[in-house]
PDB file of C-alpha atoms and ligand atoms in Angstrom:
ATOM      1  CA  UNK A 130      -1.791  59.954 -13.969  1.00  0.00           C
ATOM      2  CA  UNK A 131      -4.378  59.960 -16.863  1.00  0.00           C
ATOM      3  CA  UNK A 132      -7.760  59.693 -15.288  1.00  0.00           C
ATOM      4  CA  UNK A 133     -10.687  58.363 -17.075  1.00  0.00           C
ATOM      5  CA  UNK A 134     -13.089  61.105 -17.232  1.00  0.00           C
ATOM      6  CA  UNK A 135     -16.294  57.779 -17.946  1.00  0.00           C
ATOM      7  CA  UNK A 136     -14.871  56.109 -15.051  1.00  0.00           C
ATOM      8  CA  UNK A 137     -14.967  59.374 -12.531  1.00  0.00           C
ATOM      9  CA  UNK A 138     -18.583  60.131 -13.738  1.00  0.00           C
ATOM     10  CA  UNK A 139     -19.465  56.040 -13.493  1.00  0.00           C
ATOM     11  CA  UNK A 140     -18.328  56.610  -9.755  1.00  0.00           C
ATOM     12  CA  UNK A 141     -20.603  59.426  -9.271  1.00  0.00           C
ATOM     13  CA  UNK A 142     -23.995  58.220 -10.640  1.00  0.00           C
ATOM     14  CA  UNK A 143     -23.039  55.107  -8.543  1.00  0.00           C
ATOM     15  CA  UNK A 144     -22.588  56.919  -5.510  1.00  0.00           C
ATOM     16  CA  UNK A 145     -24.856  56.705  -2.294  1.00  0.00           C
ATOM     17  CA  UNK A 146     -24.268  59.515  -0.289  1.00  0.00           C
ATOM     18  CA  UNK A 147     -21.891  62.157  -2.486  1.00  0.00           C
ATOM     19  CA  UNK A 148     -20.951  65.752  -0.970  1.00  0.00           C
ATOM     20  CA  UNK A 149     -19.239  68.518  -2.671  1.00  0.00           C
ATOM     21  CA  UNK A 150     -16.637  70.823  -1.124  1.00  0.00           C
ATOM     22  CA  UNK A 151     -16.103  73.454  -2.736  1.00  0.00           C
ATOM     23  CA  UNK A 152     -13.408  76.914  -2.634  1.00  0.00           C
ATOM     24  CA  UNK A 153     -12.922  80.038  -4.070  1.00  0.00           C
ATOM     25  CA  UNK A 154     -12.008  78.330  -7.516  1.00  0.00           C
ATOM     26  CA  UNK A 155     -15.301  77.510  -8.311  1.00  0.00           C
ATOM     27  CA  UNK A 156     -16.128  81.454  -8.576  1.00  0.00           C
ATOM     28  CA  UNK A 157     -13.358  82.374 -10.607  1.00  0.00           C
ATOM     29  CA  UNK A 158     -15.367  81.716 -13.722  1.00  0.00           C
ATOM     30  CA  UNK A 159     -17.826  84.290 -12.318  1.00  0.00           C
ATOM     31  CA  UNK A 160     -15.094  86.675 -12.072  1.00  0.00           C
ATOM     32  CA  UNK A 161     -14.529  86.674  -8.682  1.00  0.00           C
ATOM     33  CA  UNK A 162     -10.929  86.157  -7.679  1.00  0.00           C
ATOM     34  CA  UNK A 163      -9.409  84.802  -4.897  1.00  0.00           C
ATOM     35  CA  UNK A 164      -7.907  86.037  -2.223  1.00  0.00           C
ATOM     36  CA  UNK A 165      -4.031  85.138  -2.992  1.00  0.00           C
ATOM     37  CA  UNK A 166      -2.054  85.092  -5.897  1.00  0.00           C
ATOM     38  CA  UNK A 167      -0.805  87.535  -8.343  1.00  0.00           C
ATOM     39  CA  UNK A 168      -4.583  88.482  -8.879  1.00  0.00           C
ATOM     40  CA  UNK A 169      -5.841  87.863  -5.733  1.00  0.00           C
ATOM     41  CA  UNK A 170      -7.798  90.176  -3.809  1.00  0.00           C
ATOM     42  CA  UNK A 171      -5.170  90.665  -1.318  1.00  0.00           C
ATOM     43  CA  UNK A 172      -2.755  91.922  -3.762  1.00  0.00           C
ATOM     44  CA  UNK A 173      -5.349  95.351  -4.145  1.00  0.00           C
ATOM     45  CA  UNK A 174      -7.102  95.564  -0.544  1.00  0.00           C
ATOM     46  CA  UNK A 175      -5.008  94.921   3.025  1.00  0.00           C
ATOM     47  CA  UNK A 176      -6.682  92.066   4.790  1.00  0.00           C
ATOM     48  CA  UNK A 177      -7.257  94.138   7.950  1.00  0.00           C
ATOM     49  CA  UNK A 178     -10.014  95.116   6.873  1.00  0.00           C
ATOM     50  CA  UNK A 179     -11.679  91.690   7.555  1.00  0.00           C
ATOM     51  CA  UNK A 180      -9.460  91.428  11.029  1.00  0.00           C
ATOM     52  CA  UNK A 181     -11.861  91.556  13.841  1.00  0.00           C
ATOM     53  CA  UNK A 182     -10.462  93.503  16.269  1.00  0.00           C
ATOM     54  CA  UNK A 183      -9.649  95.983  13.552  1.00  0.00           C
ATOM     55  CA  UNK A 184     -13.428  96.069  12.241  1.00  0.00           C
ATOM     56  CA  UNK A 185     -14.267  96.354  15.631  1.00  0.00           C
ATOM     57  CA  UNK A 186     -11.530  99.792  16.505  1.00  0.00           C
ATOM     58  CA  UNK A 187     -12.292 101.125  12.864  1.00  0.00           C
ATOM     59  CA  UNK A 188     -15.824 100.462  11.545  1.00  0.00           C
ATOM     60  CA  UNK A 189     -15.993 103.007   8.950  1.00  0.00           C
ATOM     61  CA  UNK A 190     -12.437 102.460   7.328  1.00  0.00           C
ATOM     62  CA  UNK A 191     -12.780  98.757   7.390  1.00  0.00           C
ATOM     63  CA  UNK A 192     -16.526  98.803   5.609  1.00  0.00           C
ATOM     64  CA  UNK A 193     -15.131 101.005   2.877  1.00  0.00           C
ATOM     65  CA  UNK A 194     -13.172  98.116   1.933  1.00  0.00           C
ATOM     66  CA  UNK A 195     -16.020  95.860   2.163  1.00  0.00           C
ATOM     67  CA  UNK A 196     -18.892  97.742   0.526  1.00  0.00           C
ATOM     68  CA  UNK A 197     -16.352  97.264  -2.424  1.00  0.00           C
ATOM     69  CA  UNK A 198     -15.319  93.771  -2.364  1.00  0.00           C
ATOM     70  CA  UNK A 199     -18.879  92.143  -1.177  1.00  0.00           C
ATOM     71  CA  UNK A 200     -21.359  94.629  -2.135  1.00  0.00           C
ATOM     72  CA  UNK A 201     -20.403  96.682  -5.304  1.00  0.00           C
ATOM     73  CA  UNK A 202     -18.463  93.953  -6.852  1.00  0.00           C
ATOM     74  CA  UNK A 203     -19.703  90.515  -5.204  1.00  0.00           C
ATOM     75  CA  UNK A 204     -23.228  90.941  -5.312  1.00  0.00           C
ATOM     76  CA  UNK A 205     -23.212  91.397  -8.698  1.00  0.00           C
ATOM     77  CA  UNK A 206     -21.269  88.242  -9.680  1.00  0.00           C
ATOM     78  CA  UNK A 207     -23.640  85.034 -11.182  1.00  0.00           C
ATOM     79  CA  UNK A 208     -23.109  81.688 -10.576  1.00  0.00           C
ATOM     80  CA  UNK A 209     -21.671  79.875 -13.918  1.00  0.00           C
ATOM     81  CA  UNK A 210     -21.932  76.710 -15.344  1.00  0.00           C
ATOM     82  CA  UNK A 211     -20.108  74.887 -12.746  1.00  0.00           C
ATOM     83  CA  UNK A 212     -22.329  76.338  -9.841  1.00  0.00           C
ATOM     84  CA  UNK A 213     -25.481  74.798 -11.716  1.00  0.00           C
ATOM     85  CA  UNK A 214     -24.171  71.715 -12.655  1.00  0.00           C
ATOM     86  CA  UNK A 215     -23.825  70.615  -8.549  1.00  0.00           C
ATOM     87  CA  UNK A 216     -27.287  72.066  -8.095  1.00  0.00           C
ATOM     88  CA  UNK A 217     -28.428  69.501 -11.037  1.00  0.00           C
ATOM     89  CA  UNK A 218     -26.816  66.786  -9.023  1.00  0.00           C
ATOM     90  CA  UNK A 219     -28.700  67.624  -6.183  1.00  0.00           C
ATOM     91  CA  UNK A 220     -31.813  67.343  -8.160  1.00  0.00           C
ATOM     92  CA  UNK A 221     -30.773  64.239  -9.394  1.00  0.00           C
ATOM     93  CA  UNK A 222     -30.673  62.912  -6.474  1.00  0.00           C
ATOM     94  CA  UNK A 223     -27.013  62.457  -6.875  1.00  0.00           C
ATOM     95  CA  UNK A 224     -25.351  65.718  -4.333  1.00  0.00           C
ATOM     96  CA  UNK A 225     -27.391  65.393  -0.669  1.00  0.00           C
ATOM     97  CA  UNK A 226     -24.930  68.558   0.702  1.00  0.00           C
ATOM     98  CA  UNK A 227     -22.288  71.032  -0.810  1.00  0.00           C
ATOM     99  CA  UNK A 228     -19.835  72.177   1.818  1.00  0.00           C
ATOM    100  CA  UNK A 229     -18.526  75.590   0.644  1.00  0.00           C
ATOM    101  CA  UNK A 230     -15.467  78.009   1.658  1.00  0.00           C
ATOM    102  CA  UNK A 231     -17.209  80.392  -0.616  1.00  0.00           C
ATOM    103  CA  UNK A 232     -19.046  83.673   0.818  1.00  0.00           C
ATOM    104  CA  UNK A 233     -20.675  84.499  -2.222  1.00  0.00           C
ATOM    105  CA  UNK A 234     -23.936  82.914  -1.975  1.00  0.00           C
ATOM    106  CA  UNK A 235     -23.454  81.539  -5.630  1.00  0.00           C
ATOM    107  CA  UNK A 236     -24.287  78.027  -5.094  1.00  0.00           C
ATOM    108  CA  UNK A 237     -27.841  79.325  -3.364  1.00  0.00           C
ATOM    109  CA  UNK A 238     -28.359  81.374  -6.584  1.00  0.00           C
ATOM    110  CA  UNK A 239     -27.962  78.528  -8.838  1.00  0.00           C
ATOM    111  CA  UNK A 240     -30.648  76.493  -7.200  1.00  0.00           C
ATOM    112  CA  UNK A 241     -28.849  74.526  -4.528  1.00  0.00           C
ATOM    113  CA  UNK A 242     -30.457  74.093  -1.175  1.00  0.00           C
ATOM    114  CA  UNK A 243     -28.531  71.775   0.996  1.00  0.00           C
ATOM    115  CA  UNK A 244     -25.594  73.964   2.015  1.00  0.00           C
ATOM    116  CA  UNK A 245     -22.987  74.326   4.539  1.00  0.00           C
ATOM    117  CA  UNK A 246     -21.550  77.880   4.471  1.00  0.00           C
ATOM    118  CA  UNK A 247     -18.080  76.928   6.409  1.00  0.00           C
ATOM    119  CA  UNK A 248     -16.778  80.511   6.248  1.00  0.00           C
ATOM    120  CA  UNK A 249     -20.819  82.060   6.311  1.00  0.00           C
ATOM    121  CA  UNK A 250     -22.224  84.375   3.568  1.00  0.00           C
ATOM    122  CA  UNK A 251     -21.599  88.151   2.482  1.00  0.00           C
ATOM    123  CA  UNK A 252     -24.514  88.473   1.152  1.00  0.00           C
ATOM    124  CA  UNK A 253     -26.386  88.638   4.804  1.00  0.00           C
ATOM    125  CA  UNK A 254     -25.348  91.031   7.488  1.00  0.00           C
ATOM    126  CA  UNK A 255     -25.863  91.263  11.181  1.00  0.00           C
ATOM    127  CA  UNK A 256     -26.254  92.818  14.218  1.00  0.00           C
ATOM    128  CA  UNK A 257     -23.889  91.614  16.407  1.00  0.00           C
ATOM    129  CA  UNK A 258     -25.743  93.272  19.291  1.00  0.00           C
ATOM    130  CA  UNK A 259     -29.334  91.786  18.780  1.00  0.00           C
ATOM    131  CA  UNK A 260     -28.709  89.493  15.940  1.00  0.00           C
ATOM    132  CA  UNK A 261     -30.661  90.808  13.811  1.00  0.00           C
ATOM    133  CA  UNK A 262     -30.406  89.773  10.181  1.00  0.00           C
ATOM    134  CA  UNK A 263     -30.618  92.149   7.123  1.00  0.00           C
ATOM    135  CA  UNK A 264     -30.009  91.829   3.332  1.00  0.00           C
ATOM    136  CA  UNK A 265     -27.386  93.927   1.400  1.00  0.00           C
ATOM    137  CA  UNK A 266     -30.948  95.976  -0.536  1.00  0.00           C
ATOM    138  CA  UNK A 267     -32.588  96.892   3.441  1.00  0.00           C
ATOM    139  CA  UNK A 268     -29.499  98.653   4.464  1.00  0.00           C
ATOM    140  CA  UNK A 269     -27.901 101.958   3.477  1.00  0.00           C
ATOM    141  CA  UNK A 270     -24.580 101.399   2.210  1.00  0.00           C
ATOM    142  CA  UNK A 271     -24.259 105.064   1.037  1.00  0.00           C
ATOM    143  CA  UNK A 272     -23.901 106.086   4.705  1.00  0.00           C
ATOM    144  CA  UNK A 273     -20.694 103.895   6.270  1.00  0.00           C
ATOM    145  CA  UNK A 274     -20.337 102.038   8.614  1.00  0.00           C
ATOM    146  CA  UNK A 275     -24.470 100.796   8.290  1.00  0.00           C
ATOM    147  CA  UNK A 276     -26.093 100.629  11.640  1.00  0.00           C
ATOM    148  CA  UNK A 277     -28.756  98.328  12.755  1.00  0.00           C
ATOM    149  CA  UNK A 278     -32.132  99.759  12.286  1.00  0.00           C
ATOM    150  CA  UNK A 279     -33.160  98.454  16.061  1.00  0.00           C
ATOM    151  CA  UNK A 280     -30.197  99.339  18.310  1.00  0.00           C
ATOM    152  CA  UNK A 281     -28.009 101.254  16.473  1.00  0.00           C
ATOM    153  CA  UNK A 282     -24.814  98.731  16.581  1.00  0.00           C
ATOM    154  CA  UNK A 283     -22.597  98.651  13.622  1.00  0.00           C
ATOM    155  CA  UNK A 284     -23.745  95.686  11.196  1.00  0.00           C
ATOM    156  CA  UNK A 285     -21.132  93.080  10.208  1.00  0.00           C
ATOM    157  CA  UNK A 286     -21.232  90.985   7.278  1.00  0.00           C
ATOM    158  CA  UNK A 287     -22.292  87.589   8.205  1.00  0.00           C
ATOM    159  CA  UNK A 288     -19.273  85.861   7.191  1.00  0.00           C
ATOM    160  CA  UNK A 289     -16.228  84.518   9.723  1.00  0.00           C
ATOM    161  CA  UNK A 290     -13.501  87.526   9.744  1.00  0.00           C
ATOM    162  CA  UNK A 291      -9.911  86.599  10.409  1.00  0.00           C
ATOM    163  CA  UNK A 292     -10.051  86.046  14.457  1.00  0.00           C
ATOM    164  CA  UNK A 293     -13.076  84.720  14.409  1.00  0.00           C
ATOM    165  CA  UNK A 294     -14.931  81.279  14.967  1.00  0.00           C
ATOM    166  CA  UNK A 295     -16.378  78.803  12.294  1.00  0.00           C
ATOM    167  CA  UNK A 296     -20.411  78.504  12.658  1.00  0.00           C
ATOM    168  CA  UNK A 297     -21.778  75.953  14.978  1.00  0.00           C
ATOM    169  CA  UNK A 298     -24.118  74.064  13.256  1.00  0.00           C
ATOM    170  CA  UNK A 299     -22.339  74.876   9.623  1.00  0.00           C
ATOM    171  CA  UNK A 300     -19.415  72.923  11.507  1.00  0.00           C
ATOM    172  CA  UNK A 301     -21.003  70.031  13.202  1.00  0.00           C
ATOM    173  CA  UNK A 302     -23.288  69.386   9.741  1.00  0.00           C
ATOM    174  CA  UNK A 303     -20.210  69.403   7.319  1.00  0.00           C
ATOM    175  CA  UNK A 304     -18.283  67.513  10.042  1.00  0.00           C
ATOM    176  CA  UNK A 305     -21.173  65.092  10.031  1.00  0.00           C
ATOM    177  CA  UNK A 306     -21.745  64.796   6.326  1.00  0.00           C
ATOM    178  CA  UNK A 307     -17.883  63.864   5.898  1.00  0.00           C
ATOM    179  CA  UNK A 308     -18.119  61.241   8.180  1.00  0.00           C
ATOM    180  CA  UNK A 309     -21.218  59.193   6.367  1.00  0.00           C
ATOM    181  CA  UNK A 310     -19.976  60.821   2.572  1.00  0.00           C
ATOM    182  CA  UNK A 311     -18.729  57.519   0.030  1.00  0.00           C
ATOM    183  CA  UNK A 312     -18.118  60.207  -2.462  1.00  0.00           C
ATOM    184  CA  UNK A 313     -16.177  63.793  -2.349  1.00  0.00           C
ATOM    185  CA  UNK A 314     -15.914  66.190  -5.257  1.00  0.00           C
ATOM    186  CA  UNK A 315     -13.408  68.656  -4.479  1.00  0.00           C
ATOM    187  CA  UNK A 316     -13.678  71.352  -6.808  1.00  0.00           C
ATOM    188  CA  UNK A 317     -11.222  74.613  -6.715  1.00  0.00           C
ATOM    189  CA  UNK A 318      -9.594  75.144  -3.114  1.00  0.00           C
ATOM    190  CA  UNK A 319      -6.424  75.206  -2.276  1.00  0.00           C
ATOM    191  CA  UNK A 320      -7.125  73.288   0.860  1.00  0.00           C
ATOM    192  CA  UNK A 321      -4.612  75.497   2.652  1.00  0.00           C
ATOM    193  CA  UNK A 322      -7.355  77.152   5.323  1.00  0.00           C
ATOM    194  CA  UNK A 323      -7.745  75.459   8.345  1.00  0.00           C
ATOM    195  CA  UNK A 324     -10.018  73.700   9.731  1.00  0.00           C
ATOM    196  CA  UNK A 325     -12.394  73.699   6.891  1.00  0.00           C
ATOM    197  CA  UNK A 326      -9.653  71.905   4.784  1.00  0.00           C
ATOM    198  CA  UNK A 327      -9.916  68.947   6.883  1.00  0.00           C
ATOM    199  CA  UNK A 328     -13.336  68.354   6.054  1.00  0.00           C
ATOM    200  CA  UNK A 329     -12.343  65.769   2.544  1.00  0.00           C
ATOM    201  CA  UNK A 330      -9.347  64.309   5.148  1.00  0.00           C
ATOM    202  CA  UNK A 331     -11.823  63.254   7.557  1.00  0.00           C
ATOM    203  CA  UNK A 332     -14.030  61.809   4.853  1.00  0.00           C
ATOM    204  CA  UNK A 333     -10.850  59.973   3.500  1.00  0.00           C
ATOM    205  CA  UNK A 334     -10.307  58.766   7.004  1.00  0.00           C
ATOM    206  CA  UNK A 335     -14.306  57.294   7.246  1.00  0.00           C
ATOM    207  CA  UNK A 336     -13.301  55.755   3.901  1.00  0.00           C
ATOM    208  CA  UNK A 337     -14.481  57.824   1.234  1.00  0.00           C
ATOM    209  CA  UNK A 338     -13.242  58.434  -2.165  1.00  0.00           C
ATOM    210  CA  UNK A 339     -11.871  61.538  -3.436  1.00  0.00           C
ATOM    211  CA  UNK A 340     -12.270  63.566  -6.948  1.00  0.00           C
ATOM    212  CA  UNK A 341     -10.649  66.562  -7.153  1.00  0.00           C
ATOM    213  CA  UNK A 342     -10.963  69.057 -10.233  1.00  0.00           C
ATOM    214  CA  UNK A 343      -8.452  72.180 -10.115  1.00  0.00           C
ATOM    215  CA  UNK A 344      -6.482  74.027 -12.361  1.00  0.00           C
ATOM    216  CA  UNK A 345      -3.466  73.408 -10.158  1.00  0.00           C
ATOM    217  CA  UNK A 346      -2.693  70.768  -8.190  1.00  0.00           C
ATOM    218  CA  UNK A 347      -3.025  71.276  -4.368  1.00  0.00           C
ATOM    219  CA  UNK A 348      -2.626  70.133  -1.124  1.00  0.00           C
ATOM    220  CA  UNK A 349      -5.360  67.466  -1.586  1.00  0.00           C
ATOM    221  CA  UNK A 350      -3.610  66.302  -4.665  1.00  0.00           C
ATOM    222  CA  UNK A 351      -0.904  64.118  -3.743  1.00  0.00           C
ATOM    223  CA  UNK A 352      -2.101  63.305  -0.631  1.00  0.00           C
ATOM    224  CA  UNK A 353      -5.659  62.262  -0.112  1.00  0.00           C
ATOM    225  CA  UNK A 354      -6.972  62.145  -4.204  1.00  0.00           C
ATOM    226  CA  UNK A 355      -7.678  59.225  -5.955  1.00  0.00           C
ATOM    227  CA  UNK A 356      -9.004  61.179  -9.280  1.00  0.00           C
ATOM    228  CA  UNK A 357      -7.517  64.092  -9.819  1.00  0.00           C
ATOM    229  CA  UNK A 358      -9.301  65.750 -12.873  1.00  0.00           C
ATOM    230  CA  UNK A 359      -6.820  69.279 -13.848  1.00  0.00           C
ATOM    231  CA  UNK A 360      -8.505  71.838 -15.630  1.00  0.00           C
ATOM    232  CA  UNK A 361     -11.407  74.564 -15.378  1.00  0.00           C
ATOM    233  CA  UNK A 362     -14.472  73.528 -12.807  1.00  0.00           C
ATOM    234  CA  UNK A 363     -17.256  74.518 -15.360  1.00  0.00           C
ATOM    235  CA  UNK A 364     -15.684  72.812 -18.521  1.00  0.00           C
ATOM    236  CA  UNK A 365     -15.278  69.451 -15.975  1.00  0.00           C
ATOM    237  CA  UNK A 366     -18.197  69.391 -14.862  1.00  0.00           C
ATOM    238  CA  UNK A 367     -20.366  69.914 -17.794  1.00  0.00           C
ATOM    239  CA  UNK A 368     -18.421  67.321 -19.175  1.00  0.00           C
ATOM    240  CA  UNK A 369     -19.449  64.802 -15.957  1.00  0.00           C
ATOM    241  CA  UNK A 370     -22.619  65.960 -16.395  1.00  0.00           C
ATOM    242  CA  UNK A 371     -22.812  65.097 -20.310  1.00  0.00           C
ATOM    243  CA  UNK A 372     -21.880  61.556 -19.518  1.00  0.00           C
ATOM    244  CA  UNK A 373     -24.145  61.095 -16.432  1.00  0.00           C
ATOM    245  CA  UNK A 374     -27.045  62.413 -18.545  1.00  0.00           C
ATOM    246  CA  UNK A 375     -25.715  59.511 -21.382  1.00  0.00           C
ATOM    247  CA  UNK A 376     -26.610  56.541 -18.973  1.00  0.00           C
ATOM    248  CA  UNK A 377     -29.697  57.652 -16.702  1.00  0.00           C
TER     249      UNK A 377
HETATM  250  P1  NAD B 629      -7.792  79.744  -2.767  1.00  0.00           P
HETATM  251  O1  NAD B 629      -7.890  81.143  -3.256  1.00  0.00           O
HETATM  252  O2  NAD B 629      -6.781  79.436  -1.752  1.00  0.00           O
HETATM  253  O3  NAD B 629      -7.556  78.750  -4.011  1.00  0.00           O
HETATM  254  C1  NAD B 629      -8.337  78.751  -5.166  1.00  0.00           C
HETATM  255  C2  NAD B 629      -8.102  77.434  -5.874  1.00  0.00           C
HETATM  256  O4  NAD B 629      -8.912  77.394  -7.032  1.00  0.00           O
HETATM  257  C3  NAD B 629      -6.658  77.223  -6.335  1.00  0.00           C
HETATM  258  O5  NAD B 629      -6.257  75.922  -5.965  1.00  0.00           O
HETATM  259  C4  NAD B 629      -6.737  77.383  -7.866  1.00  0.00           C
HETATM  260  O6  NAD B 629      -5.790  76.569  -8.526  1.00  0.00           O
HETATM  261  C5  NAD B 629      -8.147  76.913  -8.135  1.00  0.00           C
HETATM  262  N1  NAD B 629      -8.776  77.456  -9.341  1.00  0.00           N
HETATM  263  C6  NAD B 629      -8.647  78.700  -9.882  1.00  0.00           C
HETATM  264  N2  NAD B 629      -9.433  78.838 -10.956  1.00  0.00           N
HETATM  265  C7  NAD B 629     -10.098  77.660 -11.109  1.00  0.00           C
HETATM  266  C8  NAD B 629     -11.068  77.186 -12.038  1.00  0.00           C
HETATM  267  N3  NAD B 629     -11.531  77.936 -13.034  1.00  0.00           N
HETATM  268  N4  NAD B 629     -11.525  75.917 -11.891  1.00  0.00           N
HETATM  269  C9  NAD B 629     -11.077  75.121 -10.870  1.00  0.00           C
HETATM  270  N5  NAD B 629     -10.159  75.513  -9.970  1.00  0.00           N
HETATM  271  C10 NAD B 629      -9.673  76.771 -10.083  1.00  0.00           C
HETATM  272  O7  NAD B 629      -9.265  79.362  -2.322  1.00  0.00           O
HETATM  273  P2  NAD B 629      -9.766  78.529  -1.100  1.00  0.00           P
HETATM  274  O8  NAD B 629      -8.973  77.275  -1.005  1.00  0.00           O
HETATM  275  O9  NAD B 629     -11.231  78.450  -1.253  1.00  0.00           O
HETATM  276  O10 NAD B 629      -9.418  79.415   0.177  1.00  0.00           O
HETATM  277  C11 NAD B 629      -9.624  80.804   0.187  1.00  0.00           C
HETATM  278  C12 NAD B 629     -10.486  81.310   1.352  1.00  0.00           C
HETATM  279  O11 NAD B 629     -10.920  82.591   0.980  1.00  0.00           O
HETATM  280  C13 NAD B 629     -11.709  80.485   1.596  1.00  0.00           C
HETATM  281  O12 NAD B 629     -11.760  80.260   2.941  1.00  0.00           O
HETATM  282  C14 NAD B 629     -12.895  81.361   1.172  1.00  0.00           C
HETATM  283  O13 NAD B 629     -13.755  81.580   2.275  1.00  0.00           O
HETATM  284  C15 NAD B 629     -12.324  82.698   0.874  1.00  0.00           C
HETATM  285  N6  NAD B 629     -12.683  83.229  -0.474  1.00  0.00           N
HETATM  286  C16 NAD B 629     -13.947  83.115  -0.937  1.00  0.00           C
HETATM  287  C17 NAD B 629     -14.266  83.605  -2.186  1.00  0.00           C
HETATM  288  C18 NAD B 629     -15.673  83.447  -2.680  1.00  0.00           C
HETATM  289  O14 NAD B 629     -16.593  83.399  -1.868  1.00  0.00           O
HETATM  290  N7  NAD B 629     -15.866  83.347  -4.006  1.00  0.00           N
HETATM  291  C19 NAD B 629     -13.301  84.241  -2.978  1.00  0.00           C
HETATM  292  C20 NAD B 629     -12.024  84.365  -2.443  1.00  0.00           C
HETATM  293  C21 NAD B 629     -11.728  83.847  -1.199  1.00  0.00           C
END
């Protein structure tokens, strides 16, 4: 299907209440990869490392892993073109909440505020002891596995490991937001991890339309999508944003 580009960003100034949901595709311009695939993350670290019960039995060889896949090479990504464009939208009134998948805190660093971290955010740890809450530059990461400064617990990045739950109110908001949403923009997820992939089905459900811009198509694609934009998420976007900026 050929979809007018004018007509998808007509829908979107138009729209009353959009959200964004948003996966690990919307990094890949940043250079981070995903987790699957030929590429993918998995193919050079073993995912046991984010297993909980395995963090838990071996601290120090899981947090090698993860000093170098969320510290040393995450935390020095930047957000890219298609981060800032959804934190324009927000400013224009036009995004009221982005419900990511992501763990990168990329959309925070391109300005956006309202945010629903699904899966949490590496760049925070914790104590899971006291709860304390540090950022990656007050702990030691020379020294593994970092302890909390308090109680001497091992810290844990704040994000959900395999085994884990999803966070409360990160859950009941982008449950919430889905259910009053007119408008989602899908951008870069395979919607293959459960249950944050229901999130754009329930908003279907309540009645919503659906964008979707991937490279591939996905699970969304053929069943829940009315526009299904295929190509890069920065190069779509601008593009959107180009013609929004036209009309207002
Ligand atoms: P995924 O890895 O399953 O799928 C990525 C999707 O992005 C694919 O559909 C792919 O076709 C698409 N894509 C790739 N490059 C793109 C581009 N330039 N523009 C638009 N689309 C592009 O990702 P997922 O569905 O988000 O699920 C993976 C899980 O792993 C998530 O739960 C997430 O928490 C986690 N994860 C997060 C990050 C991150 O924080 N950046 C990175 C990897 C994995």
């Amino acid at each position: 299907m050929k979809v007018d580009l004018q007509e998808v960003a007509e829908l979107i100034r138009n729209s009353k209440n959009m959200i964004a949901f948003t996966g690990a595709g919307i990094s890949v311009e940043s250079g981070i990869p995903p987790f699957r695939g030929e590429n993918g993350l998995w193919s050079r670290y073993d995912p046991k490392c984010l297993d909980l019960d395995f963090f838990h039995s071996h601290p120090k060889e899981s947090w090698m892993a993860i000093k170098t896949i969320f510290y040393d090479f995450f935390g020095k990504a930047k957000f890219n073109a298609a981060h800032k464009v959804l934190a324009d939208f927000e400013q224009m009134g036009i995004v009221k909440a982005i419900v990511t998948q992501n763990i990168d805190n990329l959309h925070q660093a391109a300005g956006s505020k309202e945010i629903y971290e699904f899966h949490g955010n590496s760049q925070k740890l914790i104590c899971p002891h006291c709860k304390k809450i540090y950022l990656p530059e007050e702990v030691n990461l020379d020294e593994l596995p970092p302890l909390c400064k308090h109680d001497g617990h091992v810290l844990k990045p704040n994000f959900v490991f395999f085994g884990e739950g999803i966070p409360e109110e990160a859950y009941a908001n982008s449950l919430a937001a889905a259910r009053k949403t007119d408008l989602v923009l899908i951008v870069g997820t395979t919607g293959e991890v459960m249950p944050a992939a229901m999130i754009p089905t329930e908003a279907k459900r309540a009645g919503a339309t659906i964008i979707e811009i991937n490279t591939e198509p996905s699970n969304y694609t053929n069943q829940i999508t009315d526009f299904f934009l295929q190509g890069k998420a920065s190069e779509l976007l601008l593009q959107l944003e180009d013609l929004i900026g036209e009309k207002s």
